[in-house]
Amino acid sequence: MSADLPVFADIEAAAARIAPYAIRTPLIENAVLNDKLDARVFLKLETLQRTGSFKFRGALNKISQIAPADRAKGVVAFSSGNHAQGVAAAAALFSIPALIVMPKDVPAAKLEGTRSYGAEVVFYDRLRDDREAIARALCEERGATLVRPFDDFDIVAGQGTIGLEIAREAAARGVKLDAVLAPCSGGGVVSGIALAIAAAIPGTRIASVEPENYDGMRRSIAAGRRVAAPGGTPSIADALMAPTPGEIPFALAHRHLTDALAVTDAELTAAVAYAARTLKLIVEPSGTAGLAALLSGRFLSSGKIVVAVLTGANCDFFAVAQACAPTRPI
Amino acid sequence: MSADLPVFADIEAAAARIAPYAIRTPLIENAVLNDKLDARVFLKLETLQRTGSFKFRGALNKISQIAPADRAKGVVAFSSGNHAQGVAAAAALFSIPALIVMPKDVPAAKLEGTRSYGAEVVFYDRLRDDREAIARALCEERGATLVRPFDDFDIVAGQGTIGLEIAREAAARGVKLDAVLAPCSGGGVVSGIALAIAAAIPGTRIASVEPENYDGMRRSIAAGRRVAAPGGTPSIADALMAPTPGEIPFALAHRHLTDALAVTDAELTAAVAYAARTLKLIVEPSGTAGLAALLSGRFLSSGKIVVAVLTGANCDFFAVAQACAPTRPI
C-alpha cells in the first residue's frame, strides 16, 4: 500500500493537540492481580477517558485539525459504539456539527450517549444498506469531513498517545516494561500504541488481542497480508468484530507487533468479572481483551512487568453484574 | 480529652511508612461531571486502594510500627467491613497473625475477603455480645495489639495520607483547591484529611458528609462536644453508621472542619448510580457520600475547584446494578 504512515513525531504532535481536552488516564497496579500472575501488571484506564473509551483521542486529533473554514460543514462518522461518542464529543468541543450513521437497532444507551454530545443521528438498515456509502454520500452532499474509525493517519496517531503516556509514566516511575497488551478490532489503537512503544521503549513486546473468530489481525500477521477472520456467532466483545485490520493499522502492526493473540468469549467474561470484583473496575467486554490474555495465561507474564490497556467501559451494567454472578438470575 | 493528637509531621511520617505498600491512588476528573456542576471536580479513587478501601492506609501505618518482638503475638480488630480487610492485608505483609472479631451474620463476601488475606475470624452475636470486650479479652490473652477502626493516633495519621497526596497532586498540577469533601463515620478518615489539608493548603474548606440520622459528627460539631446521632433504620451506607465520632477524630475535626453535612439514602443511591453509569466507577454507597453532597447540591460547588474522596468499593455488585436501574427487577 502507498498511504502515508504516521511516525513517532505524529504521535507526539497528537499528544500536544489533545492535551488541553483529553484525560491523561491513570496507570494503576493491584497487589492481588500481581500476586495471582506472579508479575507486575499495570492497567491503563482508558475506561476513565472522556466518553468512556479511548476513541475520544483519535477523534479529537482528527477533528481539531479541520481547517476553520471547513468546520461549519461538519463531520460524518459511521459507528454504533464508542467511536460515535468519541466523534460526537470531540466535534462538540470545536462547535462542529456531527452526523453519525447508526444502525436502526442500535441499543438505546448508545443512541442516547451519542445524542447527549449534541450529534445528529441518521439510521440505516443493517441488512439492506451500505453504511459507508451512506456516510460518503452525506460527506459529498455537505462537504463534511469523514472520520473513519481506524483506517486513518490521524486516528491512529491519536490512539497512539496512549502508548506515549505509558512510556512516559513508566520512565517516571523507573520501571522497565517487558510488554504491552491491547485489544484489537480494526487495529487503530494497538497499532498506534505499538508505534509509540517501539520508538520510546525499543525491545518491549507488543501484543494485539482479539476475540476468537474475529482474529483478523492474528491471521493477517501470519499471512503477511490483510486477510479476513471467519466471523460467525457474534462475540461478547461487540466492539472488536471488524473482520479485517485497516491498511494503516496493519502496515504498522506488521512492523511493530511481536505477538498477535486471540481469547475466547468465556475468557473475556471471566476478565469482566475479575475486573469488577477484584479490581473494582467497570470494563466492557471488548476493553478487557488484554487483561483476559494475561488472566487466561495466553500471554505468559510470570516474572515480567506488563501493561494491559483497558480500552472502554460503555456497557450495560447488568451485563457486568451477570458476568460476576452467572448463576444468579437477573 | 487528654489524648495526644497527631500533627502534620505524623502524616508525613505515615506517608513514608506506607509508601512501599500502599497505592498512591489516582486523582481524576470527568468532563461531564464538571459541566453538570459548573465546577472542577477531582475524585480521589481510594476505591482502587489495596483491599478496595482507604482502611489499608491506617491499618498499615499502625501495624508497621509494632515492635518486632511483639509481632508474633498478633493483632486483633473488630469490624464486619473494610477495616477488617485493611487490618488482615496489612498484618499479612508483616507476617503478623490477625484475628478479626466479626458478627455471626457477616455477609459471605466480607468474610471471604477477610479470610483471603489469611486472617482468623472469631464470631460474636450482635444481640448478646460486646464485641469490644471480646476483642480486649483476646488481646490480653494473647498479648496482641488492638487495632481500633478510627479512634487511634496512628490510624488517623495513616488515613491522613490521603489528604497529603491530594495536596501534593494539586500543587503538581498547579491547581488551587477550594474544598475537600469526605465521608464520615467515626471520623478517622475525614479528620486525618482535614489535618493534612489545613496544614498543606490553609484556607481550603473541608467537609465531612454523613448519612441522615447517623450524623454524629455534624451534631457534635454543632454541640461543641461529642454527641450521638439518633440512628434508627439502617442506612444504605453500612460503613457510615457509627453513632458518635471518636475522641481523636472529633478533636481534630472540631479544629479543622469548615462544614459538616448529611445526605439522604436516596442521594447516596443516586450517587452510586451516577458513579457507575457516567463516571464508570464502582463505588460502595458509603464511599459516595462526598460525591452525593455535590450532586445533591448540599455542598454548592458552582465555580469552585473541589475534591470528593471516594473511599471504598466493597459492595455487592448487584446492589450497584440495582441502583442504576431501580425499576428493572433483579
PDB file of N, CA and C in Angstrom, chain A residues 144-185:
ATOM      1  N   ALA A 144     -18.742  17.699   4.201  1.00  0.00           N
ATOM      2  CA  ALA A 144     -18.284  17.345   5.548  1.00  0.00           C
ATOM      3  C   ALA A 144     -17.040  16.455   5.498  1.00  0.00           C
ATOM      4  N   THR A 145     -16.362  16.362   6.613  1.00  0.00           N
ATOM      5  CA  THR A 145     -15.169  15.522   6.738  1.00  0.00           C
ATOM      6  C   THR A 145     -15.573  14.153   7.289  1.00  0.00           C
ATOM      7  N   LEU A 146     -15.148  13.089   6.615  1.00  0.00           N
ATOM      8  CA  LEU A 146     -15.425  11.734   7.099  1.00  0.00           C
ATOM      9  C   LEU A 146     -14.400  11.359   8.167  1.00  0.00           C
ATOM     10  N   VAL A 147     -14.881  10.887   9.311  1.00  0.00           N
ATOM     11  CA  VAL A 147     -13.971  10.463  10.385  1.00  0.00           C
ATOM     12  C   VAL A 147     -14.081   8.940  10.513  1.00  0.00           C
ATOM     13  N   ARG A 148     -13.145   8.250   9.875  1.00  0.00           N
ATOM     14  CA  ARG A 148     -13.148   6.781   9.876  1.00  0.00           C
ATOM     15  C   ARG A 148     -12.804   6.243  11.259  1.00  0.00           C
ATOM     16  N   PRO A 149     -13.247   5.033  11.580  1.00  0.00           N
ATOM     17  CA  PRO A 149     -12.992   4.521  12.936  1.00  0.00           C
ATOM     18  C   PRO A 149     -11.547   4.103  13.189  1.00  0.00           C
ATOM     19  N   PHE A 150     -10.835   3.595  12.174  1.00  0.00           N
ATOM     20  CA  PHE A 150      -9.456   3.152  12.468  1.00  0.00           C
ATOM     21  C   PHE A 150      -8.474   3.332  11.309  1.00  0.00           C
ATOM     22  N   ASP A 151      -8.960   3.300  10.063  1.00  0.00           N
ATOM     23  CA  ASP A 151      -8.005   3.320   8.954  1.00  0.00           C
ATOM     24  C   ASP A 151      -7.723   4.745   8.522  1.00  0.00           C
ATOM     25  N   ASP A 152      -7.060   5.483   9.385  1.00  0.00           N
ATOM     26  CA  ASP A 152      -6.838   6.911   9.166  1.00  0.00           C
ATOM     27  C   ASP A 152      -5.566   7.325   9.899  1.00  0.00           C
ATOM     28  N   PHE A 153      -4.745   8.074   9.198  1.00  0.00           N
ATOM     29  CA  PHE A 153      -3.460   8.549   9.718  1.00  0.00           C
ATOM     30  C   PHE A 153      -3.628   9.220  11.096  1.00  0.00           C
ATOM     31  N   ASP A 154      -4.557  10.173  11.187  1.00  0.00           N
ATOM     32  CA  ASP A 154      -4.692  10.969  12.413  1.00  0.00           C
ATOM     33  C   ASP A 154      -5.385  10.207  13.538  1.00  0.00           C
ATOM     34  N   ILE A 155      -6.271   9.292  13.149  1.00  0.00           N
ATOM     35  CA  ILE A 155      -6.925   8.470  14.168  1.00  0.00           C
ATOM     36  C   ILE A 155      -5.890   7.569  14.835  1.00  0.00           C
ATOM     37  N   VAL A 156      -5.061   6.925  14.024  1.00  0.00           N
ATOM     38  CA  VAL A 156      -4.032   6.032  14.572  1.00  0.00           C
ATOM     39  C   VAL A 156      -3.034   6.822  15.429  1.00  0.00           C
ATOM     40  N   ALA A 157      -2.626   7.978  14.944  1.00  0.00           N
ATOM     41  CA  ALA A 157      -1.687   8.805  15.727  1.00  0.00           C
ATOM     42  C   ALA A 157      -2.321   9.213  17.055  1.00  0.00           C
ATOM     43  N   GLY A 158      -3.605   9.533  17.018  1.00  0.00           N
ATOM     44  CA  GLY A 158      -4.308   9.928  18.247  1.00  0.00           C
ATOM     45  C   GLY A 158      -4.375   8.796  19.252  1.00  0.00           C
ATOM     46  N   GLN A 159      -4.732   7.608  18.785  1.00  0.00           N
ATOM     47  CA  GLN A 159      -4.800   6.466  19.718  1.00  0.00           C
ATOM     48  C   GLN A 159      -3.398   6.145  20.245  1.00  0.00           C
ATOM     49  N   GLY A 160      -2.391   6.412  19.425  1.00  0.00           N
ATOM     50  CA  GLY A 160      -1.015   6.137  19.841  1.00  0.00           C
ATOM     51  C   GLY A 160      -0.568   6.940  21.051  1.00  0.00           C
ATOM     52  N   THR A 161      -1.278   8.029  21.348  1.00  0.00           N
ATOM     53  CA  THR A 161      -0.900   8.821  22.526  1.00  0.00           C
ATOM     54  C   THR A 161      -1.013   8.000  23.813  1.00  0.00           C
ATOM     55  N   ILE A 162      -1.816   6.948  23.777  1.00  0.00           N
ATOM     56  CA  ILE A 162      -1.879   6.032  24.937  1.00  0.00           C
ATOM     57  C   ILE A 162      -0.500   5.412  25.169  1.00  0.00           C
ATOM     58  N   GLY A 163       0.126   4.975  24.085  1.00  0.00           N
ATOM     59  CA  GLY A 163       1.454   4.364  24.195  1.00  0.00           C
ATOM     60  C   GLY A 163       2.489   5.357  24.700  1.00  0.00           C
ATOM     61  N   LEU A 164       2.387   6.583  24.214  1.00  0.00           N
ATOM     62  CA  LEU A 164       3.313   7.627  24.656  1.00  0.00           C
ATOM     63  C   LEU A 164       3.162   7.880  26.158  1.00  0.00           C
ATOM     64  N   GLU A 165       1.928   7.961  26.618  1.00  0.00           N
ATOM     65  CA  GLU A 165       1.698   8.169  28.060  1.00  0.00           C
ATOM     66  C   GLU A 165       2.228   6.997  28.880  1.00  0.00           C
ATOM     67  N   ILE A 166       2.021   5.794  28.385  1.00  0.00           N
ATOM     68  CA  ILE A 166       2.531   4.616  29.092  1.00  0.00           C
ATOM     69  C   ILE A 166       4.056   4.684  29.196  1.00  0.00           C
ATOM     70  N   ALA A 167       4.707   5.000  28.092  1.00  0.00           N
ATOM     71  CA  ALA A 167       6.178   5.057  28.084  1.00  0.00           C
ATOM     72  C   ALA A 167       6.687   6.136  29.038  1.00  0.00           C
ATOM     73  N   ARG A 168       6.044   7.299  29.009  1.00  0.00           N
ATOM     74  CA  ARG A 168       6.490   8.393  29.880  1.00  0.00           C
ATOM     75  C   ARG A 168       6.264   8.069  31.352  1.00  0.00           C
ATOM     76  N   GLU A 169       5.109   7.471  31.638  1.00  0.00           N
ATOM     77  CA  GLU A 169       4.782   7.147  33.024  1.00  0.00           C
ATOM     78  C   GLU A 169       5.713   6.058  33.556  1.00  0.00           C
ATOM     79  N   ALA A 170       6.006   5.072  32.727  1.00  0.00           N
ATOM     80  CA  ALA A 170       6.927   4.008  33.151  1.00  0.00           C
ATOM     81  C   ALA A 170       8.305   4.596  33.446  1.00  0.00           C
ATOM     82  N   ALA A 171       8.741   5.507  32.590  1.00  0.00           N
ATOM     83  CA  ALA A 171      10.048   6.144  32.804  1.00  0.00           C
ATOM     84  C   ALA A 171      10.039   6.946  34.105  1.00  0.00           C
ATOM     85  N   ALA A 172       8.933   7.666  34.344  1.00  0.00           N
ATOM     86  CA  ALA A 172       8.844   8.494  35.556  1.00  0.00           C
ATOM     87  C   ALA A 172       8.896   7.632  36.812  1.00  0.00           C
ATOM     88  N   ARG A 173       8.390   6.401  36.702  1.00  0.00           N
ATOM     89  CA  ARG A 173       8.401   5.512  37.870  1.00  0.00           C
ATOM     90  C   ARG A 173       9.646   4.620  37.913  1.00  0.00           C
ATOM     91  N   GLY A 174      10.499   4.787  36.928  1.00  0.00           N
ATOM     92  CA  GLY A 174      11.709   3.977  36.897  1.00  0.00           C
ATOM     93  C   GLY A 174      11.452   2.504  36.624  1.00  0.00           C
ATOM     94  N   VAL A 175      10.413   2.231  35.843  1.00  0.00           N
ATOM     95  CA  VAL A 175      10.027   0.849  35.553  1.00  0.00           C
ATOM     96  C   VAL A 175      10.399   0.499  34.113  1.00  0.00           C
ATOM     97  N   LYS A 176      11.040  -0.655  33.918  1.00  0.00           N
ATOM     98  CA  LYS A 176      11.384  -1.118  32.562  1.00  0.00           C
ATOM     99  C   LYS A 176      10.340  -2.147  32.136  1.00  0.00           C
ATOM    100  N   LEU A 177       9.504  -1.758  31.187  1.00  0.00           N
ATOM    101  CA  LEU A 177       8.408  -2.637  30.760  1.00  0.00           C
ATOM    102  C   LEU A 177       8.906  -3.779  29.883  1.00  0.00           C
ATOM    103  N   ASP A 178       8.301  -4.954  30.081  1.00  0.00           N
ATOM    104  CA  ASP A 178       8.579  -6.085  29.209  1.00  0.00           C
ATOM    105  C   ASP A 178       7.578  -6.189  28.068  1.00  0.00           C
ATOM    106  N   ALA A 179       6.328  -5.797  28.333  1.00  0.00           N
ATOM    107  CA  ALA A 179       5.300  -5.984  27.299  1.00  0.00           C
ATOM    108  C   ALA A 179       4.107  -5.072  27.519  1.00  0.00           C
ATOM    109  N   VAL A 180       3.431  -4.756  26.422  1.00  0.00           N
ATOM    110  CA  VAL A 180       2.174  -4.003  26.448  1.00  0.00           C
ATOM    111  C   VAL A 180       1.154  -4.790  25.632  1.00  0.00           C
ATOM    112  N   LEU A 181      -0.051  -4.989  26.203  1.00  0.00           N
ATOM    113  CA  LEU A 181      -1.113  -5.716  25.504  1.00  0.00           C
ATOM    114  C   LEU A 181      -2.316  -4.802  25.314  1.00  0.00           C
ATOM    115  N   ALA A 182      -2.922  -4.861  24.140  1.00  0.00           N
ATOM    116  CA  ALA A 182      -4.105  -4.030  23.880  1.00  0.00           C
ATOM    117  C   ALA A 182      -5.098  -4.785  23.007  1.00  0.00           C
ATOM    118  N   PRO A 183      -6.395  -4.501  23.203  1.00  0.00           N
ATOM    119  CA  PRO A 183      -7.413  -5.104  22.351  1.00  0.00           C
ATOM    120  C   PRO A 183      -7.245  -4.675  20.894  1.00  0.00           C
ATOM    121  N   CYS A 184      -7.765  -5.479  19.979  1.00  0.00           N
ATOM    122  CA  CYS A 184      -7.656  -5.169  18.554  1.00  0.00           C
ATOM    123  C   CYS A 184      -8.954  -5.501  17.827  1.00  0.00           C
ATOM    124  N   SER A 185      -9.428  -4.538  17.037  1.00  0.00           N
ATOM    125  CA  SER A 185     -10.559  -4.771  16.138  1.00  0.00           C
ATOM    126  C   SER A 185     -10.065  -4.436  14.730  1.00  0.00           C
TER     127      SER A 185
END
